[in-house]
């Protein structure tokens, strides 16, 4: 029974360690992430809509990149 428990423990530890083997972006994948359409602000219409929503919620203009609210609830 102890041998079976050791085998199961070794299997669990090895699968947990294998889960961390694929972290980050590979160098050959970076060219896809550097394209203009992958940018968070790629579309001008989307930026205008986001600014309008932000202005409507916060009753202010500009400062779109900063976190926090105008209500003091943070």
PDB file of N, CA and C in Angstrom:
ATOM      1  N   UNK A   1       0.815  -1.180   0.000  1.00  0.00           N
ATOM      2  CA  UNK A   1       0.000   0.000   0.000  1.00  0.00           C
ATOM      3  C   UNK A   1       0.866   1.255   0.000  1.00  0.00           C
ATOM      4  N   UNK A   2       1.966   1.254   0.724  1.00  0.00           N
ATOM      5  CA  UNK A   2       2.861   2.400   0.788  1.00  0.00           C
ATOM      6  C   UNK A   2       3.515   2.661  -0.565  1.00  0.00           C
ATOM      7  N   UNK A   3       3.813   1.591  -1.285  1.00  0.00           N
ATOM      8  CA  UNK A   3       4.426   1.741  -2.610  1.00  0.00           C
ATOM      9  C   UNK A   3       3.444   2.399  -3.577  1.00  0.00           C
ATOM     10  N   UNK A   4       2.182   2.028  -3.484  1.00  0.00           N
ATOM     11  CA  UNK A   4       1.154   2.618  -4.336  1.00  0.00           C
ATOM     12  C   UNK A   4       0.991   4.112  -4.042  1.00  0.00           C
ATOM     13  N   UNK A   5       1.048   4.471  -2.763  1.00  0.00           N
ATOM     14  CA  UNK A   5       0.917   5.866  -2.372  1.00  0.00           C
ATOM     15  C   UNK A   5       2.097   6.687  -2.890  1.00  0.00           C
ATOM     16  N   UNK A   6       3.302   6.111  -2.856  1.00  0.00           N
ATOM     17  CA  UNK A   6       4.475   6.812  -3.386  1.00  0.00           C
ATOM     18  C   UNK A   6       4.368   7.018  -4.890  1.00  0.00           C
ATOM     19  N   UNK A   7       3.863   6.030  -5.600  1.00  0.00           N
ATOM     20  CA  UNK A   7       3.699   6.145  -7.052  1.00  0.00           C
ATOM     21  C   UNK A   7       2.670   7.231  -7.376  1.00  0.00           C
ATOM     22  N   UNK A   8       1.581   7.222  -6.651  1.00  0.00           N
ATOM     23  CA  UNK A   8       0.545   8.242  -6.882  1.00  0.00           C
ATOM     24  C   UNK A   8       1.088   9.628  -6.541  1.00  0.00           C
ATOM     25  N   UNK A   9       1.822   9.753  -5.454  1.00  0.00           N
ATOM     26  CA  UNK A   9       2.406  11.037  -5.073  1.00  0.00           C
ATOM     27  C   UNK A   9       3.406  11.516  -6.121  1.00  0.00           C
ATOM     28  N   UNK A  10       4.237  10.625  -6.621  1.00  0.00           N
ATOM     29  CA  UNK A  10       5.208  10.991  -7.660  1.00  0.00           C
ATOM     30  C   UNK A  10       4.484  11.431  -8.935  1.00  0.00           C
ATOM     31  N   UNK A  11       3.407  10.749  -9.278  1.00  0.00           N
ATOM     32  CA  UNK A  11       2.637  11.129 -10.457  1.00  0.00           C
ATOM     33  C   UNK A  11       2.017  12.517 -10.285  1.00  0.00           C
ATOM     34  N   UNK A  12       1.442  12.777  -9.125  1.00  0.00           N
ATOM     35  CA  UNK A  12       0.822  14.072  -8.875  1.00  0.00           C
ATOM     36  C   UNK A  12       1.843  15.206  -8.881  1.00  0.00           C
ATOM     37  N   UNK A  13       2.989  14.974  -8.279  1.00  0.00           N
ATOM     38  CA  UNK A  13       4.028  15.999  -8.251  1.00  0.00           C
ATOM     39  C   UNK A  13       4.540  16.272  -9.660  1.00  0.00           C
ATOM     40  N   UNK A  14       4.741  15.231 -10.451  1.00  0.00           N
ATOM     41  CA  UNK A  14       5.246  15.428 -11.813  1.00  0.00           C
ATOM     42  C   UNK A  14       4.232  16.147 -12.691  1.00  0.00           C
ATOM     43  N   UNK A  15       2.936  15.867 -12.513  1.00  0.00           N
ATOM     44  CA  UNK A  15       1.941  16.583 -13.309  1.00  0.00           C
ATOM     45  C   UNK A  15       1.828  18.038 -12.870  1.00  0.00           C
ATOM     46  N   UNK A  16       1.999  18.322 -11.585  1.00  0.00           N
ATOM     47  CA  UNK A  16       1.971  19.704 -11.115  1.00  0.00           C
ATOM     48  C   UNK A  16       3.160  20.493 -11.650  1.00  0.00           C
ATOM     49  N   UNK A  17       4.321  19.892 -11.687  1.00  0.00           N
ATOM     50  CA  UNK A  17       5.502  20.571 -12.214  1.00  0.00           C
ATOM     51  C   UNK A  17       5.410  20.766 -13.726  1.00  0.00           C
ATOM     52  N   UNK A  18       4.786  19.848 -14.412  1.00  0.00           N
ATOM     53  CA  UNK A  18       4.645  19.973 -15.864  1.00  0.00           C
ATOM     54  C   UNK A  18       3.668  21.081 -16.225  1.00  0.00           C
ATOM     55  N   UNK A  19       2.774  21.444 -15.328  1.00  0.00           N
ATOM     56  CA  UNK A  19       1.827  22.512 -15.599  1.00  0.00           C
ATOM     57  C   UNK A  19       2.490  23.875 -15.692  1.00  0.00           C
ATOM     58  N   UNK A  20       3.663  24.040 -15.134  1.00  0.00           N
ATOM     59  CA  UNK A  20       4.384  25.321 -15.168  1.00  0.00           C
ATOM     60  C   UNK A  20       5.426  25.364 -16.282  1.00  0.00           C
ATOM     61  N   UNK A  21       5.435  24.391 -17.144  1.00  0.00           N
ATOM     62  CA  UNK A  21       6.470  24.320 -18.172  1.00  0.00           C
ATOM     63  C   UNK A  21       6.236  25.288 -19.313  1.00  0.00           C
ATOM     64  N   UNK A  22       5.022  25.757 -19.522  1.00  0.00           N
ATOM     65  CA  UNK A  22       4.725  26.598 -20.679  1.00  0.00           C
ATOM     66  C   UNK A  22       4.299  27.992 -20.214  1.00  0.00           C
ATOM     67  N   UNK A  23       5.238  28.761 -19.712  1.00  0.00           N
ATOM     68  CA  UNK A  23       4.947  30.116 -19.260  1.00  0.00           C
ATOM     69  C   UNK A  23       5.577  31.117 -20.217  1.00  0.00           C
ATOM     70  N   UNK A  24       4.862  32.187 -20.499  1.00  0.00           N
ATOM     71  CA  UNK A  24       5.423  33.248 -21.318  1.00  0.00           C
ATOM     72  C   UNK A  24       5.185  33.056 -22.799  1.00  0.00           C
ATOM     73  N   UNK A  25       5.655  34.023 -23.552  1.00  0.00           N
ATOM     74  CA  UNK A  25       5.506  34.028 -24.999  1.00  0.00           C
ATOM     75  C   UNK A  25       6.827  33.620 -25.620  1.00  0.00           C
ATOM     76  N   UNK A  26       6.760  32.721 -26.553  1.00  0.00           N
ATOM     77  CA  UNK A  26       7.961  32.270 -27.254  1.00  0.00           C
ATOM     78  C   UNK A  26       8.448  33.377 -28.190  1.00  0.00           C
ATOM     79  N   UNK A  27       9.739  33.442 -28.468  1.00  0.00           N
ATOM     80  CA  UNK A  27      10.256  34.494 -29.349  1.00  0.00           C
ATOM     81  C   UNK A  27       9.621  34.493 -30.736  1.00  0.00           C
ATOM     82  N   UNK A  28       9.270  33.356 -31.271  1.00  0.00           N
ATOM     83  CA  UNK A  28       8.676  33.308 -32.603  1.00  0.00           C
ATOM     84  C   UNK A  28       7.194  33.674 -32.607  1.00  0.00           C
ATOM     85  N   UNK A  29       6.596  33.828 -31.413  1.00  0.00           N
ATOM     86  CA  UNK A  29       5.206  34.257 -31.317  1.00  0.00           C
ATOM     87  C   UNK A  29       5.067  35.767 -31.113  1.00  0.00           C
ATOM     88  N   UNK A  30       6.158  36.423 -30.843  1.00  0.00           N
ATOM     89  CA  UNK A  30       6.108  37.861 -30.546  1.00  0.00           C
ATOM     90  C   UNK A  30       5.749  38.688 -31.767  1.00  0.00           C
ATOM     91  N   UNK A  31       6.036  38.200 -32.960  1.00  0.00           N
ATOM     92  CA  UNK A  31       5.692  38.975 -34.148  1.00  0.00           C
ATOM     93  C   UNK A  31       4.182  39.107 -34.302  1.00  0.00           C
ATOM     94  N   UNK A  32       3.433  38.116 -33.874  1.00  0.00           N
ATOM     95  CA  UNK A  32       1.978  38.207 -33.954  1.00  0.00           C
ATOM     96  C   UNK A  32       1.429  39.215 -32.953  1.00  0.00           C
ATOM     97  N   UNK A  33       2.044  39.296 -31.786  1.00  0.00           N
ATOM     98  CA  UNK A  33       1.575  40.214 -30.759  1.00  0.00           C
ATOM     99  C   UNK A  33       1.984  41.659 -31.038  1.00  0.00           C
ATOM    100  N   UNK A  34       2.965  41.866 -31.909  1.00  0.00           N
ATOM    101  CA  UNK A  34       3.441  43.210 -32.216  1.00  0.00           C
ATOM    102  C   UNK A  34       2.663  43.868 -33.346  1.00  0.00           C
ATOM    103  N   UNK A  35       1.710  43.190 -33.938  1.00  0.00           N
ATOM    104  CA  UNK A  35       0.939  43.770 -35.037  1.00  0.00           C
ATOM    105  C   UNK A  35       0.018  44.872 -34.520  1.00  0.00           C
ATOM    106  N   UNK A  36      -0.307  45.815 -35.400  1.00  0.00           N
ATOM    107  CA  UNK A  36      -1.143  46.952 -35.014  1.00  0.00           C
ATOM    108  C   UNK A  36      -2.525  46.517 -34.561  1.00  0.00           C
ATOM    109  N   UNK A  37      -3.090  45.503 -35.172  1.00  0.00           N
ATOM    110  CA  UNK A  37      -4.441  45.089 -34.800  1.00  0.00           C
ATOM    111  C   UNK A  37      -4.497  44.384 -33.450  1.00  0.00           C
ATOM    112  N   UNK A  38      -3.353  44.051 -32.883  1.00  0.00           N
ATOM    113  CA  UNK A  38      -3.328  43.440 -31.561  1.00  0.00           C
ATOM    114  C   UNK A  38      -3.238  44.484 -30.446  1.00  0.00           C
ATOM    115  N   UNK A  39      -3.100  45.746 -30.790  1.00  0.00           N
ATOM    116  CA  UNK A  39      -3.015  46.809 -29.787  1.00  0.00           C
ATOM    117  C   UNK A  39      -4.380  46.990 -29.125  1.00  0.00           C
ATOM    118  N   UNK A  40      -4.379  47.407 -27.880  1.00  0.00           N
ATOM    119  CA  UNK A  40      -5.630  47.585 -27.159  1.00  0.00           C
ATOM    120  C   UNK A  40      -6.425  48.776 -27.674  1.00  0.00           C
ATOM    121  N   UNK A  41      -5.755  49.723 -28.296  1.00  0.00           N
ATOM    122  CA  UNK A  41      -6.424  50.905 -28.827  1.00  0.00           C
ATOM    123  C   UNK A  41      -6.305  50.957 -30.351  1.00  0.00           C
ATOM    124  N   UNK A  42      -6.559  49.846 -31.002  1.00  0.00           N
ATOM    125  CA  UNK A  42      -6.361  49.749 -32.447  1.00  0.00           C
ATOM    126  C   UNK A  42      -7.409  50.530 -33.231  1.00  0.00           C
ATOM    127  N   UNK A  43      -8.618  50.641 -32.754  1.00  0.00           N
ATOM    128  CA  UNK A  43      -9.707  51.277 -33.493  1.00  0.00           C
ATOM    129  C   UNK A  43     -10.046  52.639 -32.906  1.00  0.00           C
ATOM    130  N   UNK A  44     -10.071  53.661 -33.757  1.00  0.00           N
ATOM    131  CA  UNK A  44     -10.415  55.001 -33.305  1.00  0.00           C
ATOM    132  C   UNK A  44     -11.850  55.107 -32.838  1.00  0.00           C
ATOM    133  N   UNK A  45     -12.764  54.396 -33.516  1.00  0.00           N
ATOM    134  CA  UNK A  45     -14.173  54.421 -33.098  1.00  0.00           C
ATOM    135  C   UNK A  45     -14.353  53.840 -31.705  1.00  0.00           C
ATOM    136  N   UNK A  46     -13.616  52.785 -31.410  1.00  0.00           N
ATOM    137  CA  UNK A  46     -13.703  52.191 -30.078  1.00  0.00           C
ATOM    138  C   UNK A  46     -13.190  53.152 -29.012  1.00  0.00           C
ATOM    139  N   UNK A  47     -12.117  53.889 -29.335  1.00  0.00           N
ATOM    140  CA  UNK A  47     -11.589  54.858 -28.373  1.00  0.00           C
ATOM    141  C   UNK A  47     -12.597  55.965 -28.102  1.00  0.00           C
ATOM    142  N   UNK A  48     -13.265  56.433 -29.157  1.00  0.00           N
ATOM    143  CA  UNK A  48     -14.275  57.471 -28.972  1.00  0.00           C
ATOM    144  C   UNK A  48     -15.434  56.991 -28.125  1.00  0.00           C
ATOM    145  N   UNK A  49     -15.867  55.763 -28.351  1.00  0.00           N
ATOM    146  CA  UNK A  49     -16.959  55.193 -27.564  1.00  0.00           C
ATOM    147  C   UNK A  49     -16.536  55.008 -26.109  1.00  0.00           C
ATOM    148  N   UNK A  50     -15.319  54.535 -25.899  1.00  0.00           N
ATOM    149  CA  UNK A  50     -14.824  54.379 -24.527  1.00  0.00           C
ATOM    150  C   UNK A  50     -14.735  55.716 -23.810  1.00  0.00           C
ATOM    151  N   UNK A  51     -14.274  56.757 -24.526  1.00  0.00           N
ATOM    152  CA  UNK A  51     -14.211  58.085 -23.919  1.00  0.00           C
ATOM    153  C   UNK A  51     -15.602  58.589 -23.548  1.00  0.00           C
ATOM    154  N   UNK A  52     -16.578  58.348 -24.418  1.00  0.00           N
ATOM    155  CA  UNK A  52     -17.938  58.787 -24.134  1.00  0.00           C
ATOM    156  C   UNK A  52     -18.512  58.070 -22.902  1.00  0.00           C
ATOM    157  N   UNK A  53     -18.276  56.775 -22.813  1.00  0.00           N
ATOM    158  CA  UNK A  53     -18.766  56.002 -21.663  1.00  0.00           C
ATOM    159  C   UNK A  53     -18.082  56.479 -20.388  1.00  0.00           C
ATOM    160  N   UNK A  54     -16.774  56.703 -20.472  1.00  0.00           N
ATOM    161  CA  UNK A  54     -16.041  57.170 -19.296  1.00  0.00           C
ATOM    162  C   UNK A  54     -16.550  58.539 -18.862  1.00  0.00           C
ATOM    163  N   UNK A  55     -16.768  59.449 -19.838  1.00  0.00           N
ATOM    164  CA  UNK A  55     -17.263  60.779 -19.520  1.00  0.00           C
ATOM    165  C   UNK A  55     -18.648  60.701 -18.881  1.00  0.00           C
ATOM    166  N   UNK A  56     -19.480  59.798 -19.388  1.00  0.00           N
ATOM    167  CA  UNK A  56     -20.834  59.668 -18.852  1.00  0.00           C
ATOM    168  C   UNK A  56     -20.831  59.127 -17.424  1.00  0.00           C
ATOM    169  N   UNK A  57     -19.932  58.212 -17.141  1.00  0.00           N
ATOM    170  CA  UNK A  57     -19.883  57.617 -15.800  1.00  0.00           C
ATOM    171  C   UNK A  57     -19.231  58.541 -14.785  1.00  0.00           C
ATOM    172  N   UNK A  58     -18.136  59.160 -15.166  1.00  0.00           N
ATOM    173  CA  UNK A  58     -17.322  59.906 -14.213  1.00  0.00           C
ATOM    174  C   UNK A  58     -17.619  61.396 -14.201  1.00  0.00           C
ATOM    175  N   UNK A  59     -18.365  61.903 -15.164  1.00  0.00           N
ATOM    176  CA  UNK A  59     -18.668  63.325 -15.290  1.00  0.00           C
ATOM    177  C   UNK A  59     -17.394  64.147 -15.421  1.00  0.00           C
ATOM    178  N   UNK A  60     -16.442  63.624 -16.172  1.00  0.00           N
ATOM    179  CA  UNK A  60     -15.188  64.312 -16.432  1.00  0.00           C
ATOM    180  C   UNK A  60     -14.672  63.875 -17.788  1.00  0.00           C
ATOM    181  N   UNK A  61     -13.708  64.585 -18.310  1.00  0.00           N
ATOM    182  CA  UNK A  61     -13.116  64.182 -19.588  1.00  0.00           C
ATOM    183  C   UNK A  61     -11.623  64.002 -19.403  1.00  0.00           C
ATOM    184  N   UNK A  62     -11.042  63.148 -20.226  1.00  0.00           N
ATOM    185  CA  UNK A  62      -9.618  62.857 -20.140  1.00  0.00           C
ATOM    186  C   UNK A  62      -9.315  61.894 -19.007  1.00  0.00           C
ATOM    187  N   UNK A  63      -8.049  61.537 -18.880  1.00  0.00           N
ATOM    188  CA  UNK A  63      -7.637  60.649 -17.804  1.00  0.00           C
ATOM    189  C   UNK A  63      -8.128  59.232 -17.961  1.00  0.00           C
ATOM    190  N   UNK A  64      -8.321  58.819 -19.197  1.00  0.00           N
ATOM    191  CA  UNK A  64      -8.863  57.499 -19.474  1.00  0.00           C
ATOM    192  C   UNK A  64      -7.944  56.384 -19.000  1.00  0.00           C
ATOM    193  N   UNK A  65      -6.667  56.620 -18.913  1.00  0.00           N
ATOM    194  CA  UNK A  65      -5.715  55.564 -18.577  1.00  0.00           C
ATOM    195  C   UNK A  65      -5.557  55.356 -17.075  1.00  0.00           C
ATOM    196  N   UNK A  66      -6.182  56.181 -16.270  1.00  0.00           N
ATOM    197  CA  UNK A  66      -6.011  56.074 -14.829  1.00  0.00           C
ATOM    198  C   UNK A  66      -7.193  55.349 -14.197  1.00  0.00           C
ATOM    199  N   UNK A  67      -6.895  54.543 -13.193  1.00  0.00           N
ATOM    200  CA  UNK A  67      -7.950  53.799 -12.502  1.00  0.00           C
ATOM    201  C   UNK A  67      -8.560  54.663 -11.405  1.00  0.00           C
ATOM    202  N   UNK A  68      -9.723  54.286 -10.980  1.00  0.00           N
ATOM    203  CA  UNK A  68     -10.362  54.982  -9.878  1.00  0.00           C
ATOM    204  C   UNK A  68     -11.636  55.664 -10.305  1.00  0.00           C
ATOM    205  N   UNK A  69     -12.445  55.988  -9.360  1.00  0.00           N
ATOM    206  CA  UNK A  69     -13.730  56.615  -9.664  1.00  0.00           C
ATOM    207  C   UNK A  69     -13.851  57.965  -8.995  1.00  0.00           C
ATOM    208  N   UNK A  70     -14.840  58.735  -9.427  1.00  0.00           N
ATOM    209  CA  UNK A  70     -15.049  60.055  -8.876  1.00  0.00           C
ATOM    210  C   UNK A  70     -15.965  60.060  -7.664  1.00  0.00           C
ATOM    211  N   UNK A  71     -16.505  58.905  -7.294  1.00  0.00           N
ATOM    212  CA  UNK A  71     -17.484  58.870  -6.215  1.00  0.00           C
ATOM    213  C   UNK A  71     -16.833  58.705  -4.842  1.00  0.00           C
ATOM    214  N   UNK A  72     -15.547  58.431  -4.785  1.00  0.00           N
ATOM    215  CA  UNK A  72     -14.870  58.244  -3.505  1.00  0.00           C
ATOM    216  C   UNK A  72     -15.062  56.863  -2.915  1.00  0.00           C
ATOM    217  N   UNK A  73     -15.514  55.920  -3.715  1.00  0.00           N
ATOM    218  CA  UNK A  73     -15.799  54.582  -3.191  1.00  0.00           C
ATOM    219  C   UNK A  73     -14.609  53.641  -3.317  1.00  0.00           C
ATOM    220  N   UNK A  74     -13.489  54.116  -3.783  1.00  0.00           N
ATOM    221  CA  UNK A  74     -12.332  53.220  -3.946  1.00  0.00           C
ATOM    222  C   UNK A  74     -11.583  53.103  -2.648  1.00  0.00           C
TER     223      UNK A  74
END
